Structure formats: C-alpha cells, structure tokens
Amino acid sequence: MRHGKKVNHLGRTDSHRKAMLANMATSLIKAKRITTTLAKAKALRTYVEPLITKAKNDTTHSRRTVFSYLQDKEVITILFREVAEKVANRPGGYTRIIKLNNRQGDNAEMALIELVDYNTVYGKDVEVKEEKKTTRRGRSKAAAPKATEAKAEVVEEVAPAEEAPATEEPKGE
C-alpha cells in the first residue's frame, strides 16, 4: 500500500532520481518541451514548477537555491531572465503534459511536457490568423439577395429626391 508516500521513486535510488530530474529540468528549460514517459513527466512537473516559482523573485538567495537543484549557470540565466518574464503574471501551472502514443519497444506510456507560455499552437498569434478567411469560390447565394436589397433601397431613396426638385421648379416659374 502507498499510504503517505507522495514521491514516485521511479525505480531508482534517491541520488539517481535527483540527478535524472535535474537533467530533465535542464533540458526542459533549454528546449521548452521534451518527450518522456508519463511517470517521469509527472515527477518532473512537481520538481520544476517550484523552481520556476522561485525564479519569479530574482534575488541572490533564490538564484543560489535554484542553482543547488540544477547545477547549470546557463540554464539559471535562461530561467531567471526569459522564463520568469513570461510567467510573471501566471499564478502557477507553468507546465502542460500531453499524452502521446505508447512507446514501440516496451509499450510504455509516453508524454510531452512543455512550458505553457512557449507553445505557439495555443498562443494568441494563431487566433488572430484564424479570423481572416478567404475562399476561391464566388459569392454565396445568401449574400447575393442582401446586395440586391441594398441596391433597391438606394434607388428608392434617390427617386423621391429627384421628384421633389422637379415639382418645385414649375411653381417657381
């Protein structure tokens, strides 16, 4: 039974698991998305999200704390400069896990874990592009009657205006 056991040990020793999660977190921050097994992705989410939260407060203490986990200066600068700026207003949930097909060799459940703010598919840029729609065919049948009705209204408005001055001119002479 798993009573009170919150950590998935992933079949590894403690030092191996910590090193593996640090390497995966480094890869995630550098590449913004990685593919791994579902169990590792869930373990990585609980490992990396507190580090991103820590990176939102750019102090020497928080940099040293995050460095004690990741041990990579380049990744620390990327995390505190780029990633922290993008997630500054987000209250949590910095990663997204998307399930993929099972792995060919051992049928393991695979998943894609990515940083939410770096995904271009779900971004605001795509929504703006979808609004513009062009078709190669002509006008639809529903649009054609509306155009003729508009023309008829314009003709009716113009006709009374032409008649009024014609009747006024003979009175003036």
PDB file of C-alpha atoms in Angstrom:
ATOM      1  CA  MET A   1       0.000   0.000   0.000  1.00  0.00           C
ATOM      2  CA  ARG A   2       1.120   3.570  -0.708  1.00  0.00           C
ATOM      3  CA  HIS A   3      -0.122   5.214   2.479  1.00  0.00           C
ATOM      4  CA  GLY A   4       1.649   8.533   2.962  1.00  0.00           C
ATOM      5  CA  LYS A   5       4.103   8.025   0.094  1.00  0.00           C
ATOM      6  CA  LYS A   6       3.940  11.132  -2.076  1.00  0.00           C
ATOM      7  CA  VAL A   7       7.138  10.676  -4.116  1.00  0.00           C
ATOM      8  CA  ASN A   8       7.290   8.355  -7.116  1.00  0.00           C
ATOM      9  CA  HIS A   9      10.726   6.791  -6.807  1.00  0.00           C
ATOM     10  CA  LEU A  10      10.709   5.749 -10.485  1.00  0.00           C
ATOM     11  CA  GLY A  11      12.597   2.534  -9.673  1.00  0.00           C
ATOM     12  CA  ARG A  12      15.814   4.415  -8.883  1.00  0.00           C
ATOM     13  CA  THR A  13      17.933   5.294  -5.908  1.00  0.00           C
ATOM     14  CA  ASP A  14      17.499   8.717  -4.364  1.00  0.00           C
ATOM     15  CA  SER A  15      20.694  10.183  -5.820  1.00  0.00           C
ATOM     16  CA  HIS A  16      19.972   8.755  -9.287  1.00  0.00           C
ATOM     17  CA  ARG A  17      16.410  10.126  -9.251  1.00  0.00           C
ATOM     18  CA  LYS A  18      17.547  13.599  -8.179  1.00  0.00           C
ATOM     19  CA  ALA A  19      20.247  13.701 -10.862  1.00  0.00           C
ATOM     20  CA  MET A  20      17.814  12.490 -13.523  1.00  0.00           C
ATOM     21  CA  LEU A  21      15.175  15.072 -12.601  1.00  0.00           C
ATOM     22  CA  ALA A  22      17.801  17.837 -12.559  1.00  0.00           C
ATOM     23  CA  ASN A  23      18.943  16.821 -16.049  1.00  0.00           C
ATOM     24  CA  MET A  24      15.371  16.632 -17.323  1.00  0.00           C
ATOM     25  CA  ALA A  25      14.563  20.050 -15.821  1.00  0.00           C
ATOM     26  CA  THR A  26      17.649  21.484 -17.516  1.00  0.00           C
ATOM     27  CA  SER A  27      16.552  20.030 -20.847  1.00  0.00           C
ATOM     28  CA  LEU A  28      13.007  21.322 -20.376  1.00  0.00           C
ATOM     29  CA  ILE A  29      14.179  24.861 -19.659  1.00  0.00           C
ATOM     30  CA  LYS A  30      16.585  24.858 -22.613  1.00  0.00           C
ATOM     31  CA  ALA A  31      14.303  23.203 -25.196  1.00  0.00           C
ATOM     32  CA  LYS A  32      10.921  24.378 -23.757  1.00  0.00           C
ATOM     33  CA  ARG A  33       9.446  20.891 -24.391  1.00  0.00           C
ATOM     34  CA  ILE A  34      10.662  17.312 -24.055  1.00  0.00           C
ATOM     35  CA  THR A  35       9.221  13.854 -24.660  1.00  0.00           C
ATOM     36  CA  THR A  36       9.483  11.294 -21.874  1.00  0.00           C
ATOM     37  CA  THR A  37       7.432   8.657 -20.104  1.00  0.00           C
ATOM     38  CA  LEU A  38       4.250   9.745 -18.377  1.00  0.00           C
ATOM     39  CA  ALA A  39       5.525   8.837 -14.887  1.00  0.00           C
ATOM     40  CA  LYS A  40       8.725  10.840 -15.397  1.00  0.00           C
ATOM     41  CA  ALA A  41       6.758  13.785 -16.783  1.00  0.00           C
ATOM     42  CA  LYS A  42       4.515  13.873 -13.714  1.00  0.00           C
ATOM     43  CA  ALA A  43       7.540  13.644 -11.413  1.00  0.00           C
ATOM     44  CA  LEU A  44       9.295  16.373 -13.387  1.00  0.00           C
ATOM     45  CA  ARG A  45       6.295  18.687 -13.086  1.00  0.00           C
ATOM     46  CA  THR A  46       6.438  18.532  -9.278  1.00  0.00           C
ATOM     47  CA  TYR A  47      10.200  19.120  -9.466  1.00  0.00           C
ATOM     48  CA  VAL A  48      10.367  22.052 -11.901  1.00  0.00           C
ATOM     49  CA  GLU A  49       7.289  24.133 -11.036  1.00  0.00           C
ATOM     50  CA  PRO A  50       8.568  25.208  -7.590  1.00  0.00           C
ATOM     51  CA  LEU A  51      11.853  26.197  -9.266  1.00  0.00           C
ATOM     52  CA  ILE A  52      10.009  28.410 -11.762  1.00  0.00           C
ATOM     53  CA  THR A  53       8.032  29.970  -8.915  1.00  0.00           C
ATOM     54  CA  LYS A  54      11.330  30.659  -7.141  1.00  0.00           C
ATOM     55  CA  ALA A  55      12.698  32.257 -10.334  1.00  0.00           C
ATOM     56  CA  LYS A  56       9.901  34.856 -10.354  1.00  0.00           C
ATOM     57  CA  ASN A  57      11.656  36.546  -7.398  1.00  0.00           C
ATOM     58  CA  ASP A  58      15.101  37.454  -8.783  1.00  0.00           C
ATOM     59  CA  THR A  59      17.284  37.671  -5.696  1.00  0.00           C
ATOM     60  CA  THR A  60      20.689  36.236  -4.929  1.00  0.00           C
ATOM     61  CA  HIS A  61      19.178  33.825  -2.431  1.00  0.00           C
ATOM     62  CA  SER A  62      16.633  32.451  -4.912  1.00  0.00           C
ATOM     63  CA  ARG A  63      19.319  32.114  -7.603  1.00  0.00           C
ATOM     64  CA  ARG A  64      21.513  30.106  -5.225  1.00  0.00           C
ATOM     65  CA  THR A  65      18.599  27.951  -4.157  1.00  0.00           C
ATOM     66  CA  VAL A  66      17.678  27.100  -7.755  1.00  0.00           C
ATOM     67  CA  PHE A  67      21.348  26.560  -8.629  1.00  0.00           C
ATOM     68  CA  SER A  68      21.604  23.975  -5.849  1.00  0.00           C
ATOM     69  CA  TYR A  69      18.991  21.943  -7.736  1.00  0.00           C
ATOM     70  CA  LEU A  70      20.032  22.438 -11.367  1.00  0.00           C
ATOM     71  CA  GLN A  71      23.837  22.996 -11.246  1.00  0.00           C
ATOM     72  CA  ASP A  72      23.961  24.779 -14.632  1.00  0.00           C
ATOM     73  CA  LYS A  73      24.727  28.505 -14.914  1.00  0.00           C
ATOM     74  CA  GLU A  74      23.367  28.878 -18.468  1.00  0.00           C
ATOM     75  CA  VAL A  75      20.035  27.361 -17.515  1.00  0.00           C
ATOM     76  CA  ILE A  76      19.810  29.568 -14.434  1.00  0.00           C
ATOM     77  CA  THR A  77      20.228  32.705 -16.568  1.00  0.00           C
ATOM     78  CA  ILE A  78      17.602  31.470 -19.072  1.00  0.00           C
ATOM     79  CA  LEU A  79      15.233  30.622 -16.230  1.00  0.00           C
ATOM     80  CA  PHE A  80      15.580  33.930 -14.395  1.00  0.00           C
ATOM     81  CA  ARG A  81      15.579  36.169 -17.495  1.00  0.00           C
ATOM     82  CA  GLU A  82      13.355  34.663 -20.191  1.00  0.00           C
ATOM     83  CA  VAL A  83      11.096  32.176 -18.429  1.00  0.00           C
ATOM     84  CA  ALA A  84      10.459  34.304 -15.345  1.00  0.00           C
ATOM     85  CA  GLU A  85       9.373  37.249 -17.527  1.00  0.00           C
ATOM     86  CA  LYS A  86       6.846  35.140 -19.421  1.00  0.00           C
ATOM     87  CA  VAL A  87       5.309  33.572 -16.316  1.00  0.00           C
ATOM     88  CA  ALA A  88       5.374  36.701 -14.145  1.00  0.00           C
ATOM     89  CA  ASN A  89       1.567  37.092 -14.083  1.00  0.00           C
ATOM     90  CA  ARG A  90       0.739  33.368 -14.007  1.00  0.00           C
ATOM     91  CA  PRO A  91      -0.176  32.081 -10.513  1.00  0.00           C
ATOM     92  CA  GLY A  92       1.054  28.538 -11.210  1.00  0.00           C
ATOM     93  CA  GLY A  93       0.630  25.737 -13.714  1.00  0.00           C
ATOM     94  CA  TYR A  94       3.712  26.551 -15.760  1.00  0.00           C
ATOM     95  CA  THR A  95       3.883  23.162 -17.491  1.00  0.00           C
ATOM     96  CA  ARG A  96       1.490  21.143 -19.631  1.00  0.00           C
ATOM     97  CA  ILE A  97       1.574  17.355 -20.022  1.00  0.00           C
ATOM     98  CA  ILE A  98       0.156  15.920 -23.247  1.00  0.00           C
ATOM     99  CA  LYS A  99      -0.201  12.164 -23.525  1.00  0.00           C
ATOM    100  CA  LEU A 100       1.219  10.535 -26.649  1.00  0.00           C
ATOM    101  CA  ASN A 101       1.023   7.042 -28.129  1.00  0.00           C
ATOM    102  CA  ASN A 102       2.711   4.219 -26.259  1.00  0.00           C
ATOM    103  CA  ARG A 103       6.372   3.531 -26.988  1.00  0.00           C
ATOM    104  CA  GLN A 104       7.015   0.904 -29.650  1.00  0.00           C
ATOM    105  CA  GLY A 105       9.532  -1.267 -27.797  1.00  0.00           C
ATOM    106  CA  ASP A 106       8.085  -1.708 -24.320  1.00  0.00           C
ATOM    107  CA  ASN A 107       4.598  -0.159 -24.669  1.00  0.00           C
ATOM    108  CA  ALA A 108       5.411   2.490 -22.046  1.00  0.00           C
ATOM    109  CA  GLU A 109       3.019   5.438 -21.766  1.00  0.00           C
ATOM    110  CA  MET A 110       4.714   8.432 -23.367  1.00  0.00           C
ATOM    111  CA  ALA A 111       4.028  12.116 -22.782  1.00  0.00           C
ATOM    112  CA  LEU A 112       5.144  15.515 -23.982  1.00  0.00           C
ATOM    113  CA  ILE A 113       5.866  18.004 -21.216  1.00  0.00           C
ATOM    114  CA  GLU A 114       6.210  21.645 -22.204  1.00  0.00           C
ATOM    115  CA  LEU A 115       6.290  25.115 -20.755  1.00  0.00           C
ATOM    116  CA  VAL A 116       2.810  26.582 -21.272  1.00  0.00           C
ATOM    117  CA  ASP A 117       3.836  30.107 -22.285  1.00  0.00           C
ATOM    118  CA  TYR A 118       6.191  28.910 -25.026  1.00  0.00           C
ATOM    119  CA  ASN A 119       3.621  26.933 -27.009  1.00  0.00           C
ATOM    120  CA  THR A 120       2.821  28.578 -30.355  1.00  0.00           C
ATOM    121  CA  VAL A 121      -0.145  26.331 -31.143  1.00  0.00           C
ATOM    122  CA  TYR A 122      -2.274  27.593 -28.253  1.00  0.00           C
ATOM    123  CA  GLY A 123      -0.927  31.161 -28.357  1.00  0.00           C
ATOM    124  CA  LYS A 124      -2.763  34.372 -29.173  1.00  0.00           C
ATOM    125  CA  ASP A 125      -0.996  34.726 -32.540  1.00  0.00           C
ATOM    126  CA  VAL A 126      -2.871  31.773 -34.017  1.00  0.00           C
ATOM    127  CA  GLU A 127      -6.284  33.156 -33.021  1.00  0.00           C
ATOM    128  CA  VAL A 128      -5.633  36.379 -34.931  1.00  0.00           C
ATOM    129  CA  LYS A 129      -4.678  34.450 -38.061  1.00  0.00           C
ATOM    130  CA  GLU A 130      -7.844  32.325 -37.948  1.00  0.00           C
ATOM    131  CA  GLU A 131     -10.130  35.378 -38.200  1.00  0.00           C
ATOM    132  CA  LYS A 132      -9.063  36.136 -41.772  1.00  0.00           C
ATOM    133  CA  LYS A 133     -10.804  33.725 -44.136  1.00  0.00           C
ATOM    134  CA  THR A 134     -10.638  33.751 -47.912  1.00  0.00           C
ATOM    135  CA  THR A 135     -12.362  31.432 -50.348  1.00  0.00           C
ATOM    136  CA  ARG A 136     -11.795  30.751 -54.002  1.00  0.00           C
ATOM    137  CA  ARG A 137     -15.452  30.469 -54.934  1.00  0.00           C
ATOM    138  CA  GLY A 138     -17.790  33.299 -55.749  1.00  0.00           C
ATOM    139  CA  ARG A 139     -20.437  34.864 -53.562  1.00  0.00           C
ATOM    140  CA  SER A 140     -22.678  32.594 -51.674  1.00  0.00           C
ATOM    141  CA  LYS A 141     -26.388  32.516 -52.503  1.00  0.00           C
ATOM    142  CA  ALA A 142     -27.279  34.053 -49.138  1.00  0.00           C
ATOM    143  CA  ALA A 143     -25.076  37.104 -49.744  1.00  0.00           C
ATOM    144  CA  ALA A 144     -26.483  37.860 -53.233  1.00  0.00           C
ATOM    145  CA  PRO A 145     -30.072  38.771 -52.146  1.00  0.00           C
ATOM    146  CA  LYS A 146     -28.746  41.091 -49.453  1.00  0.00           C
ATOM    147  CA  ALA A 147     -26.758  43.007 -52.059  1.00  0.00           C
ATOM    148  CA  THR A 148     -29.819  43.436 -54.339  1.00  0.00           C
ATOM    149  CA  GLU A 149     -31.951  44.583 -51.400  1.00  0.00           C
ATOM    150  CA  ALA A 150     -29.369  47.218 -50.544  1.00  0.00           C
ATOM    151  CA  LYS A 151     -29.378  48.482 -54.137  1.00  0.00           C
ATOM    152  CA  ALA A 152     -33.177  48.655 -54.171  1.00  0.00           C
ATOM    153  CA  GLU A 153     -33.166  50.760 -51.007  1.00  0.00           C
ATOM    154  CA  VAL A 154     -30.665  53.168 -52.524  1.00  0.00           C
ATOM    155  CA  VAL A 155     -32.795  53.505 -55.699  1.00  0.00           C
ATOM    156  CA  GLU A 156     -35.924  54.227 -53.664  1.00  0.00           C
ATOM    157  CA  GLU A 157     -34.150  56.931 -51.683  1.00  0.00           C
ATOM    158  CA  VAL A 158     -32.791  58.590 -54.798  1.00  0.00           C
ATOM    159  CA  ALA A 159     -36.114  58.543 -56.738  1.00  0.00           C
ATOM    160  CA  PRO A 160     -38.134  60.718 -54.284  1.00  0.00           C
ATOM    161  CA  ALA A 161     -35.280  63.179 -54.109  1.00  0.00           C
ATOM    162  CA  GLU A 162     -35.340  63.607 -57.907  1.00  0.00           C
ATOM    163  CA  GLU A 163     -39.111  64.119 -57.975  1.00  0.00           C
ATOM    164  CA  ALA A 164     -39.154  66.846 -55.310  1.00  0.00           C
ATOM    165  CA  PRO A 165     -36.995  69.356 -57.158  1.00  0.00           C
ATOM    166  CA  ALA A 166     -38.916  68.703 -60.395  1.00  0.00           C
ATOM    167  CA  THR A 167     -42.185  69.743 -58.778  1.00  0.00           C
ATOM    168  CA  GLU A 168     -40.695  72.811 -57.136  1.00  0.00           C
ATOM    169  CA  GLU A 169     -39.221  74.250 -60.317  1.00  0.00           C
ATOM    170  CA  PRO A 170     -42.572  74.739 -62.122  1.00  0.00           C
ATOM    171  CA  LYS A 171     -44.043  76.504 -59.085  1.00  0.00           C
ATOM    172  CA  GLY A 172     -41.167  78.949 -59.053  1.00  0.00           C
ATOM    173  CA  GLU A 173     -41.643  79.974 -62.714  1.00  0.00           C
TER     174      GLU A 173
END
